[in-house]
Short mmCIF file of C-alpha atoms and ligand atoms in Angstrom, two decimals:
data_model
loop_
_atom_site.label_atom_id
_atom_site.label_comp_id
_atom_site.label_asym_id
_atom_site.label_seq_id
_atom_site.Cartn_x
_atom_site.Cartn_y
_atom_site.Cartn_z
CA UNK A 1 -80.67 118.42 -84.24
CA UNK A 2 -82.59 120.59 -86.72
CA UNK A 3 -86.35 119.90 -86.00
CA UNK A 4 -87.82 122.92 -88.16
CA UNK A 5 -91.20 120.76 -89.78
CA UNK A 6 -90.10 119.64 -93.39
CA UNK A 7 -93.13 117.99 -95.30
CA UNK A 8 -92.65 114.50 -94.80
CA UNK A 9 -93.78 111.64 -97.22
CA UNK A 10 -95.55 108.61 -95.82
CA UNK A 11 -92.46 106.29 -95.91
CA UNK A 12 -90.15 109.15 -94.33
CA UNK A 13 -92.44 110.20 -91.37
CA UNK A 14 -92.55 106.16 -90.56
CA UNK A 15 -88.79 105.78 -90.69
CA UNK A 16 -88.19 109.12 -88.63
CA UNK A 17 -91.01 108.91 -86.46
CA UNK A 18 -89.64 106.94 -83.22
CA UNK A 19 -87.22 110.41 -82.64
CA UNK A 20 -90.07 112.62 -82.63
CA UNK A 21 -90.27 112.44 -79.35
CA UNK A 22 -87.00 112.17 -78.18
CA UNK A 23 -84.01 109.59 -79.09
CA UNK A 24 -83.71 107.11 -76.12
CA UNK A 25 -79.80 106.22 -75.55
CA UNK A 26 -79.71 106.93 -79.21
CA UNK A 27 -81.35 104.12 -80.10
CA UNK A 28 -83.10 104.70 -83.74
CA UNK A 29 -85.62 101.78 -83.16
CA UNK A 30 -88.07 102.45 -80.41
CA UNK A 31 -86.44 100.57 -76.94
CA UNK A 32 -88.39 97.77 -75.84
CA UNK A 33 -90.22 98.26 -72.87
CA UNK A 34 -91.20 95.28 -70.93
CA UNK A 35 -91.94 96.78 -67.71
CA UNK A 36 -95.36 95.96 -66.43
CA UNK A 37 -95.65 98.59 -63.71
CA UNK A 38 -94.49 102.17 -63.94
CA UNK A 39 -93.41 103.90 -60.66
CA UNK A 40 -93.85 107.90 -59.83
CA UNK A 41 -91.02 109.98 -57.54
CA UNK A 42 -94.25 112.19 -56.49
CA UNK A 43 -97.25 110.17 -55.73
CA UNK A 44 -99.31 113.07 -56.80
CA UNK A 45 -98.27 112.44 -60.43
CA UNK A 46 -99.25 108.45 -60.47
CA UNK A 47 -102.48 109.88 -59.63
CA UNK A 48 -102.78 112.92 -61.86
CA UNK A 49 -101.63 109.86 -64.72
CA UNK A 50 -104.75 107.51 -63.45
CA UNK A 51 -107.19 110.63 -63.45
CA UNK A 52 -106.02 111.62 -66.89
CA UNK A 53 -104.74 114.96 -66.16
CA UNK A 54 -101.09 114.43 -67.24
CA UNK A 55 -99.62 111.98 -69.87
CA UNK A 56 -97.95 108.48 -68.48
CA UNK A 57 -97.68 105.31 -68.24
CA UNK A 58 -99.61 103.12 -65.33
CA UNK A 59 -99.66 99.65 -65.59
CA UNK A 60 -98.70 97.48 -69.20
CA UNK A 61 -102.53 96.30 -69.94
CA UNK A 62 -103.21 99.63 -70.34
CA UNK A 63 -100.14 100.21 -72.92
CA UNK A 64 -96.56 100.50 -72.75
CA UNK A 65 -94.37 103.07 -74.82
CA UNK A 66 -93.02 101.00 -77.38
CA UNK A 67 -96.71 100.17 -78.27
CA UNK A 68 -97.99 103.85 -77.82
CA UNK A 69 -94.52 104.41 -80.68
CA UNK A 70 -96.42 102.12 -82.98
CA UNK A 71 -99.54 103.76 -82.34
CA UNK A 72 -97.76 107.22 -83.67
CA UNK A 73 -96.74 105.27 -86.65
CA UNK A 74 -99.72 104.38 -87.30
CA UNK A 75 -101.70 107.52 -86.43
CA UNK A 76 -99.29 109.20 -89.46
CA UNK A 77 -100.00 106.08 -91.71
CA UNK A 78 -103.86 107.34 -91.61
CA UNK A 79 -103.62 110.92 -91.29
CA UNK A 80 -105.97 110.27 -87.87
CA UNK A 81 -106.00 111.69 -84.14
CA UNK A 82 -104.71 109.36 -81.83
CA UNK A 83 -104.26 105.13 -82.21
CA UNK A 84 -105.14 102.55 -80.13
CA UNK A 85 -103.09 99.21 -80.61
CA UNK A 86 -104.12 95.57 -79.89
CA UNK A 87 -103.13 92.00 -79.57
CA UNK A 88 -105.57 91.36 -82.97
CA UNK A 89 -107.28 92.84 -85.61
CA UNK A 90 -110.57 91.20 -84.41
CA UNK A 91 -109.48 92.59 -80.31
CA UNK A 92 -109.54 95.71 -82.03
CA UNK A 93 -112.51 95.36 -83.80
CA UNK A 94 -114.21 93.80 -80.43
CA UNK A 95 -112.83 96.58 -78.28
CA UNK A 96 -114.71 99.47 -80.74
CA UNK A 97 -118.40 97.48 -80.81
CA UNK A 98 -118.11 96.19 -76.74
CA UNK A 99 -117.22 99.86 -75.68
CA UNK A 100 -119.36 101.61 -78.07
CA UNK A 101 -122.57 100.21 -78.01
CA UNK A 102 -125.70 99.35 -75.59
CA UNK A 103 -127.95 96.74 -75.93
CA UNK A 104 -130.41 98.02 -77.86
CA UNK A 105 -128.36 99.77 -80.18
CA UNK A 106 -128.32 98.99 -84.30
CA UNK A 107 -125.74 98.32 -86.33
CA UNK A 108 -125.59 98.45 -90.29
CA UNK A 109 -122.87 96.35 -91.27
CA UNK A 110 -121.00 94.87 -94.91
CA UNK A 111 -122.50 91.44 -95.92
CA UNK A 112 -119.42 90.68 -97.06
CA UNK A 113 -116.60 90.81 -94.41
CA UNK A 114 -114.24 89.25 -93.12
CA UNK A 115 -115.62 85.61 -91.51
CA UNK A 116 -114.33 85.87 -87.92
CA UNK A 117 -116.08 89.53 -87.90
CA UNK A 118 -119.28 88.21 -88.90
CA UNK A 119 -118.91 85.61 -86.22
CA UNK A 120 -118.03 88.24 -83.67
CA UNK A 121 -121.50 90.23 -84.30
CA UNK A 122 -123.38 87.66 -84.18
CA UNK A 123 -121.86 86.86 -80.38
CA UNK A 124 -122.67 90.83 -79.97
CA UNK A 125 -126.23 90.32 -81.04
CA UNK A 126 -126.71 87.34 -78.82
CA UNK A 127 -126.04 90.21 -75.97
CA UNK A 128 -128.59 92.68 -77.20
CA UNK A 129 -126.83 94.72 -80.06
CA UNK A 130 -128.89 94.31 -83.69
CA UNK A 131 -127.03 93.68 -86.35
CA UNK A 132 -128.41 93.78 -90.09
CA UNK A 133 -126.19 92.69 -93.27
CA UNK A 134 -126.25 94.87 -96.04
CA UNK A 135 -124.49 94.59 -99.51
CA UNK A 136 -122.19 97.43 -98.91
CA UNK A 137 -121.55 97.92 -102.71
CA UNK A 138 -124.36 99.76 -102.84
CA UNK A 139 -124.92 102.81 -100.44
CA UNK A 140 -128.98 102.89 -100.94
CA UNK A 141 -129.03 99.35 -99.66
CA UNK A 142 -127.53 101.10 -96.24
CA UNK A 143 -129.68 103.26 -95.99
CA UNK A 144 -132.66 101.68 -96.57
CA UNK A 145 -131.75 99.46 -92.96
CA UNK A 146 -130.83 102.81 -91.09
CA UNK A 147 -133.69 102.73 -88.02
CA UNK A 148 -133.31 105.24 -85.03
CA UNK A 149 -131.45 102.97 -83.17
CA UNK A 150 -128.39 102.79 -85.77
CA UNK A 151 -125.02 104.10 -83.82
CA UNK A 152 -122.31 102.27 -86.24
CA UNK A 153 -121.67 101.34 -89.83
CA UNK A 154 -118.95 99.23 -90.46
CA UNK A 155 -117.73 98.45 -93.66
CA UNK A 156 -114.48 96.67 -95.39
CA UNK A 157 -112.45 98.28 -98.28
CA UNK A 158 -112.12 95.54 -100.08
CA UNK A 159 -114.09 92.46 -99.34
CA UNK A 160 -112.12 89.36 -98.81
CA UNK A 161 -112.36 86.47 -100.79
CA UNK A 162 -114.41 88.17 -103.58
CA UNK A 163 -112.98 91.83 -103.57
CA UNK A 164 -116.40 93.35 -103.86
CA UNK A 165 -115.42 97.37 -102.96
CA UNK A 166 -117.98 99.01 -100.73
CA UNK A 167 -119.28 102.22 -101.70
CA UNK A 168 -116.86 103.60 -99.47
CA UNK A 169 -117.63 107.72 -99.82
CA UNK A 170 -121.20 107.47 -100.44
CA UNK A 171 -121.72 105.64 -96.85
CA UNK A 172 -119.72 108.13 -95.32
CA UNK A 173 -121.87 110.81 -96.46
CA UNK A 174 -124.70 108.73 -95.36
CA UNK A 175 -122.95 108.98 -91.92
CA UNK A 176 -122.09 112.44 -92.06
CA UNK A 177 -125.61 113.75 -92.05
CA UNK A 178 -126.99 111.01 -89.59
CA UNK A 179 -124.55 111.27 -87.36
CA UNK A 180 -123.63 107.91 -87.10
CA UNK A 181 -119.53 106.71 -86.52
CA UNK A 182 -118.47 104.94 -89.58
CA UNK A 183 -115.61 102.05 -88.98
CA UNK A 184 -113.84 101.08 -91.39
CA UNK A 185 -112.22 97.90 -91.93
CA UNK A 186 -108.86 99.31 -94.48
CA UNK A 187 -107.30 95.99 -93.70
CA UNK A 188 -107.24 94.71 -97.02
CA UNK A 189 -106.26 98.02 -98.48
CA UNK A 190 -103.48 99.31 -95.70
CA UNK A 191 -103.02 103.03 -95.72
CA UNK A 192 -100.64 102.92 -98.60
CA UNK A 193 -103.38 101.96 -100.74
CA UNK A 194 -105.84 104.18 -99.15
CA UNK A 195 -107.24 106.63 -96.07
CA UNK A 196 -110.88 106.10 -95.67
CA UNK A 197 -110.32 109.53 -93.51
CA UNK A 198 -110.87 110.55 -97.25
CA UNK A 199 -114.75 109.16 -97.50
CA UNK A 200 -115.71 110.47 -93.58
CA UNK A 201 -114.56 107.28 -91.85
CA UNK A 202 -114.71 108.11 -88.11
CA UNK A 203 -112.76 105.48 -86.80
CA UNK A 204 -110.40 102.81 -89.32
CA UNK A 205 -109.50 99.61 -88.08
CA UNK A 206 -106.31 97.70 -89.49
CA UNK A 207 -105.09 94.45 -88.75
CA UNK A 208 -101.37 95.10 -87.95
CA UNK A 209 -100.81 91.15 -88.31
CA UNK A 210 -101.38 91.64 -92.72
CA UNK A 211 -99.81 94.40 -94.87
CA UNK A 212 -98.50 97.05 -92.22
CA UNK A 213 -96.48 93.67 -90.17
CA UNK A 214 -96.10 92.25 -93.71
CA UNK A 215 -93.78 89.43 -92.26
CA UNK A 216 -96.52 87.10 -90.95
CA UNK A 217 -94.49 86.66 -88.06
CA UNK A 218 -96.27 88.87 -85.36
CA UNK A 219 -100.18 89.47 -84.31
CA UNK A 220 -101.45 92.49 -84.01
CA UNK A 221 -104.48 95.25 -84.52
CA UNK A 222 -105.53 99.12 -84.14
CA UNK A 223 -107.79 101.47 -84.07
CA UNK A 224 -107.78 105.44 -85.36
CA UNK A 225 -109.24 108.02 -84.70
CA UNK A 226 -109.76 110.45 -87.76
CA UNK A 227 -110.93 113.42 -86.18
CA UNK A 228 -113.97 113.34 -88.55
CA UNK A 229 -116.78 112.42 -86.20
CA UNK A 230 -118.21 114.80 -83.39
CA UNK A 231 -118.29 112.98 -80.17
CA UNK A 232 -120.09 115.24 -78.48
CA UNK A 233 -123.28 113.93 -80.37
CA UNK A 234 -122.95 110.23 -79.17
CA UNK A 235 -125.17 109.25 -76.55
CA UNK A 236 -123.19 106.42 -75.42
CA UNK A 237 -119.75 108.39 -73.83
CA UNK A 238 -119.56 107.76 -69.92
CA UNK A 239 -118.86 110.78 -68.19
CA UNK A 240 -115.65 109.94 -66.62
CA UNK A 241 -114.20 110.11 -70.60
CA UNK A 242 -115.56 113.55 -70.86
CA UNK A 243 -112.69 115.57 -69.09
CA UNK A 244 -110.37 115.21 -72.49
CA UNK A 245 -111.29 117.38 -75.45
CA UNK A 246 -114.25 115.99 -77.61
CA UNK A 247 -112.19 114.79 -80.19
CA UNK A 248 -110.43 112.01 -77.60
CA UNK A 249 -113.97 111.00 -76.01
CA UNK A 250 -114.72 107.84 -78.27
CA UNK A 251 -110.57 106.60 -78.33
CA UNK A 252 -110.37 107.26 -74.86
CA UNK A 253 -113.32 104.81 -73.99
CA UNK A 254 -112.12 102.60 -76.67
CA UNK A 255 -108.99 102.39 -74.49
CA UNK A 256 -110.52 102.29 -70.79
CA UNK A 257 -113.46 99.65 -71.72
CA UNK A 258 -112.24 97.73 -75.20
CA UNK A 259 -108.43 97.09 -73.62
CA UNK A 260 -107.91 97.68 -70.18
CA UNK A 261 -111.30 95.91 -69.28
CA UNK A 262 -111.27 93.77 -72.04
CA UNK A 263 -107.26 92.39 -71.94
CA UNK A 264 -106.52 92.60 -75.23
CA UNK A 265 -103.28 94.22 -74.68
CA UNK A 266 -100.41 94.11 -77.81
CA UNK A 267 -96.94 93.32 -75.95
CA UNK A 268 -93.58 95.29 -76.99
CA UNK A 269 -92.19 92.54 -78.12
CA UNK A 270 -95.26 92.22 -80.76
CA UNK A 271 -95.31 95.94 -81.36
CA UNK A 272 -91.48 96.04 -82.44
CA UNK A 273 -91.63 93.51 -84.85
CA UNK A 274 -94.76 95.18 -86.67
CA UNK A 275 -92.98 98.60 -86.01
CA UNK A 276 -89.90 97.34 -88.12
CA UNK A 277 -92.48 95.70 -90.68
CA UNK A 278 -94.30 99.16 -91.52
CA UNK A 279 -91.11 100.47 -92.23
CA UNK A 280 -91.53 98.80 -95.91
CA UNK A 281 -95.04 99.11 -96.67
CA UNK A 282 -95.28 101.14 -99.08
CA UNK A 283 -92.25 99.55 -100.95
CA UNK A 284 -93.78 95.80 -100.46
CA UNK A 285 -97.31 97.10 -101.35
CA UNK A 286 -96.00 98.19 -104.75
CA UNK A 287 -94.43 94.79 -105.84
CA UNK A 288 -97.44 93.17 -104.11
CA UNK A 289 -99.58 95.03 -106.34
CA UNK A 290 -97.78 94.71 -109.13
CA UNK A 291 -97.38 91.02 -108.80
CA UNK A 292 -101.46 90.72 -107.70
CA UNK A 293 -102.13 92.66 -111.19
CA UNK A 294 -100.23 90.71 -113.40
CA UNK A 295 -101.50 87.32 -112.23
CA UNK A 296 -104.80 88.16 -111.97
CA UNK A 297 -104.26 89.29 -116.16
CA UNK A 298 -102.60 85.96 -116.70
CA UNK A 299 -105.47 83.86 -114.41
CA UNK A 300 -108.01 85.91 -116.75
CA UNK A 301 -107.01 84.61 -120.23
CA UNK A 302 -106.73 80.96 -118.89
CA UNK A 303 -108.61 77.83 -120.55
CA UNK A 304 -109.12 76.15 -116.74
CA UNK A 305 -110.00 79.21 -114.99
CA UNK A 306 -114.15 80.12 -114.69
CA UNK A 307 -113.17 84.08 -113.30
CA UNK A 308 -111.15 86.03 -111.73
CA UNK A 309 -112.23 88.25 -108.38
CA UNK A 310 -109.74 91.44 -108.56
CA UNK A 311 -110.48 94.86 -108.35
CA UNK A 312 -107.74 95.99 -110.75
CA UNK A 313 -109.44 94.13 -113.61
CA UNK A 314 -111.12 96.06 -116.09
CA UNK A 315 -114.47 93.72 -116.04
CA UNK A 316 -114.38 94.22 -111.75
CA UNK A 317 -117.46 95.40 -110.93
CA UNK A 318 -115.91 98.10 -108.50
CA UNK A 319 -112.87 98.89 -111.04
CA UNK A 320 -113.82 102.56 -111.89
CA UNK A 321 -114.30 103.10 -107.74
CA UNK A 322 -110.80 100.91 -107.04
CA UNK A 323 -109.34 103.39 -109.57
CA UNK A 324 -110.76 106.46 -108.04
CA UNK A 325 -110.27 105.92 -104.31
CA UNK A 326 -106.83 103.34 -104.62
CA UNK A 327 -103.45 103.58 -105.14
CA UNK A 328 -103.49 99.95 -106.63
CA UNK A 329 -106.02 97.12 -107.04
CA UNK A 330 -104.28 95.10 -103.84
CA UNK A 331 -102.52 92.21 -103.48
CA UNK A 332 -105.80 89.91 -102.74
CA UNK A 333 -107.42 87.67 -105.74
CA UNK A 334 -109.64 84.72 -106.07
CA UNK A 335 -110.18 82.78 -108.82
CA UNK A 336 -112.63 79.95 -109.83
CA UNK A 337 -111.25 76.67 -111.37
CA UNK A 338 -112.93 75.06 -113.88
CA UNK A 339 -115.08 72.46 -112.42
CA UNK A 340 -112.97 69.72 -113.83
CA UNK A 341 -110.37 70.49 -111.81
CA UNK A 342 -109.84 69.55 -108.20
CA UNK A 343 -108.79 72.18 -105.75
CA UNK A 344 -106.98 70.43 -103.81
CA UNK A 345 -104.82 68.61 -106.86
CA UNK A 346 -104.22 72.15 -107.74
CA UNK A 347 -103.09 73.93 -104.75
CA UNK A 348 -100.57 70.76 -103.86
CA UNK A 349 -99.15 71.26 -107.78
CA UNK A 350 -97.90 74.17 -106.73
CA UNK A 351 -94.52 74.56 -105.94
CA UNK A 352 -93.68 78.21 -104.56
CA UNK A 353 -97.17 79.32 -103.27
CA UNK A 354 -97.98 78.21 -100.21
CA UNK A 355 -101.27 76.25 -99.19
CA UNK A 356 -102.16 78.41 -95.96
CA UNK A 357 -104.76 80.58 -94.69
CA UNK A 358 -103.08 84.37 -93.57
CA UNK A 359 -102.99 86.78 -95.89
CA UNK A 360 -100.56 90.09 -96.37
CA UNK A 361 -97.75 87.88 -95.66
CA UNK A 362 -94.26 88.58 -98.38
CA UNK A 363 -95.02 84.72 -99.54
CA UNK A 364 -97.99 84.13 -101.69
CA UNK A 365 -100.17 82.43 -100.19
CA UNK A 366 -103.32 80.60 -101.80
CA UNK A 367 -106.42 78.59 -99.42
CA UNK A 368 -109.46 76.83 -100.84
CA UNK A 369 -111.87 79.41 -99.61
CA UNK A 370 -115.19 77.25 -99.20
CA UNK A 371 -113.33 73.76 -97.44
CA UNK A 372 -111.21 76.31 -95.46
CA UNK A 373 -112.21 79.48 -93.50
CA UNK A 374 -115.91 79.68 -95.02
CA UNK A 375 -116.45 76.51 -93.84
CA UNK A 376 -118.20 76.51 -90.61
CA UNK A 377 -120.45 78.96 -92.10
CA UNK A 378 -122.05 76.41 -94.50
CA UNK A 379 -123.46 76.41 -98.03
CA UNK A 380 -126.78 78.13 -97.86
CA UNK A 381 -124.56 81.21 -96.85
CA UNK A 382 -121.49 80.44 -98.88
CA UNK A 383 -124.28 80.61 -101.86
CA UNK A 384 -125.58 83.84 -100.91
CA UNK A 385 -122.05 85.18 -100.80
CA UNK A 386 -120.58 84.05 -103.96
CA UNK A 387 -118.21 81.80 -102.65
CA UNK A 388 -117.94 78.37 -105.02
CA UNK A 389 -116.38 75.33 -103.98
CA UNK A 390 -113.97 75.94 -106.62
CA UNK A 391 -112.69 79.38 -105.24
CA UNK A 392 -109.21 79.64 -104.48
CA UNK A 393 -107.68 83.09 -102.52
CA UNK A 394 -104.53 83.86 -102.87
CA UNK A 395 -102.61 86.55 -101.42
CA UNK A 396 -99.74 87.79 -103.67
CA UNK A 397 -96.82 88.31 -102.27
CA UNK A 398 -93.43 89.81 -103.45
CA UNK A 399 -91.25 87.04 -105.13
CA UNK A 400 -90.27 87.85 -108.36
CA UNK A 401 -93.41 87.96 -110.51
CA UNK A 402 -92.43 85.50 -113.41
CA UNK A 403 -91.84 82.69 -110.65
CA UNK A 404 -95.22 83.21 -109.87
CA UNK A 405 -96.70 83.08 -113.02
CA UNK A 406 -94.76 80.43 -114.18
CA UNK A 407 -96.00 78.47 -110.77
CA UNK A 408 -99.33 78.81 -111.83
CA UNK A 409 -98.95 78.17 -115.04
CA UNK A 410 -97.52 74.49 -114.39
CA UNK A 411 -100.03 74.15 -112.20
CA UNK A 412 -102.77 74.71 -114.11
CA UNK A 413 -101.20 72.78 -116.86
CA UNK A 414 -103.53 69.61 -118.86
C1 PLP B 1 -107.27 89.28 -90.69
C2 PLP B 1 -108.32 90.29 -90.70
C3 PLP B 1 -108.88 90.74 -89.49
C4 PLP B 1 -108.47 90.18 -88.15
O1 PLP B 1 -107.13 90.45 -87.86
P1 PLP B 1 -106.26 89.50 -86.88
O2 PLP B 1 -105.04 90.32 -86.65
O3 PLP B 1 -106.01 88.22 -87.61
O4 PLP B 1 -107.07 89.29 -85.65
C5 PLP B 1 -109.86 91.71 -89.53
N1 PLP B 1 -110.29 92.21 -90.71
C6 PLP B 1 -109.79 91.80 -91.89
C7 PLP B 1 -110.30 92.40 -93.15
C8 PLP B 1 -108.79 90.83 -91.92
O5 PLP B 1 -108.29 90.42 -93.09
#
């Protein structure tokens, strides 16, 4: 086979990525391996493996090789380093703040996020780690809770339910010249839509389980590494993570504290079905998008709708910055009903969309945000947030777009 490097596009280099490093049997999908131990001829090599001196495989909490082929996959998908994959987005997100941070340390993090991520600092705090809330839209407001303590920013792309767009390159600037690791959450955008290695990002968390799975049918999360940020200048490294180059420091720990420590531990049988999901991203993010932009245009001109939440709207408060930094507004919307109509009346009108509460899925999906996932939080915050009892997400999928308008539109009917 003729391996001379050809440019690659991003839906080529996923498709031809599990040969890269050899075909097994001649199997084109990555085999699944379910072993949980791995065994060495030469003891001398299962310890050079544990002491990180040569590549392997030890034990399956720790990965297995049909994970490490998603992790590839992915690494390509955001132009990064090296990958770390998990059971969950929010194990991923748990594995970067648990193995990154002391008690003592800051955090600056998006007001609006994601509600089990909020939930999850809030646990870190109770444990020593400061968090403070920011509206991310607006870098100064950042800065202004920077203290000496700060070691992470974490932001979303786009903020889920009301698609508020961080300012995504200013913050990493911000970063850049105080040194501190900037996650980001591109979730909601998936790589097709955007690389926040392009704004300084230091580390980009997706949750497999939306866009990149696509197929709702399998769990899963990661972490990448973009090469951007300079490990050598954070203080919290343990010296047994040292012995890699600098550029594998903070992944490595990620991987030694957040999963093997921590459990979270994505199974081949997960990491297939995501693996054969990512193979269509970028085709299923187009129609997604294109189906997202045309309802949210029809939802905008409608008598019994209050507003529409989408970034590729023209009167989107983010729209110049979706325009500059996306490929595509996203397939995420909300939408306000008038107040004379009840949620719940709507949502069981319709016939096609589904009344459920993942998101990223082929199926549009729609959930009564406030009765639903921001729930628990209660009004006072739902208030401060912008989320009205009459919200409604929905997260376009890729039927045929006139079905889906013409589902809304009975639905909304007098
Ligand atoms: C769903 C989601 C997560 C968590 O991912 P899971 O795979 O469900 O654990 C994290 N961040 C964002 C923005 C999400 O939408």
């Amino acid at each position: 086979m003729i391996t001379h490097q050809l440019p690659r596009g991003f839906t080529t280099a996923i498709l031809h990525s599990d040969r890269d490093g050899g075909i097994e049997h001649g199997a084109l999908h990555k085999p699944l391996h379910l072993s949980v131990a791995y065994g060495y001829r030469d003891a001398r090599d299962l310890a050079a493996v544990f002491q990180g001196r040569a590549p392997g495989y030890i034990y399956g909490r720790q990965g297995n090789p049909t994970s490490a082929a998603l992790e590839a996959k992915v690494t390509r998908m955001e132009d990064g380093v090296a990958t770390v994959t998990f059971a969950t987005g929010m194990a991923a997100i748990g594995a970067v703040m648990l193995s990154l941070l002391r008690e003592g340390d800051h955090v600056v993090a998006s007001r609006f996020m994601f509600g089990n991520t909020i939930s999850q600092f809030n646990t870190l705090a109770a444990f020593g780690a400061a968090v403070t809330y920011v509206d991310a839209t607006d870098a100064a407001e950042v800065e202004r809770a920077l203290t000496p303590a700060t070691r992470i920013v974490f932001v979303e792309t786009i903020a889920n339910p009301r698609t508020q767009i961080a300012d995504l390159a200013r913050i990493g600037a911000l970063c850049a010249a105080r040194g501190l690791v900037y996650v980001v959450d591109n979730t909601m955008t998936s790589p097709w839509l955007f690389r926040p290695k392009a704004v300084g990002a230091s580390l980009v968390v997706n949750s497999l389980t939306k866009y990149i799975g696509g197929h709702g049918n399998a769990l899963a999360g990661a972490v990448t590494d973009t090469g951007v940020f300079d490990w050598t200048r954070y203080p919290n490294i343990a010296d047994s993570y040292k012995g890699a180059a600098p550029a594998m420091w903070g992944l490595t720990q990620i991987r030694k504290k957040g999963l093997r420590d921590w459990g979270a531990t994505l199974s081949a049988e997960q990491a297939h079905h995501i693996a054969v999901g990512a193979e269509t991203l970028a085709l299923r993010m187009e129609r997604t998008c294109a189906n997202a932009q045309a309802l949210a245009s029809f939802l905008d001109g409608h008598a019994s709708v209050r507003a529409v939440h989408y970034p590729g709207l023209p009167g989107h408060p983010q729209h110049a910055l979706a325009k500059a930094l996306f490929r595509a507004g996203g397939g995420l919307l909300s939408f306000e009903l008038d107040a004379g109509i009840d949620c719940f009346d709507f949502l069981n009108r319709l016939a096609i969309v589904v009344s459920s509460s993942n998101l990223g899925d082929n199926r549009t999906l729609a959930i009564p945000v406030a009765h639903t996932i921001f729930w628990e939080i209660g009004a006072a915050k739902r208030a401060e947030m912008g989320i009205a009892d009459q919200l409604i997400r929905v997260s376009v999928g890729i039927e045929e777009r006139d079905d889906l308008i013409a589902d809304f539109a009975q639905a909304l009917a007098p």
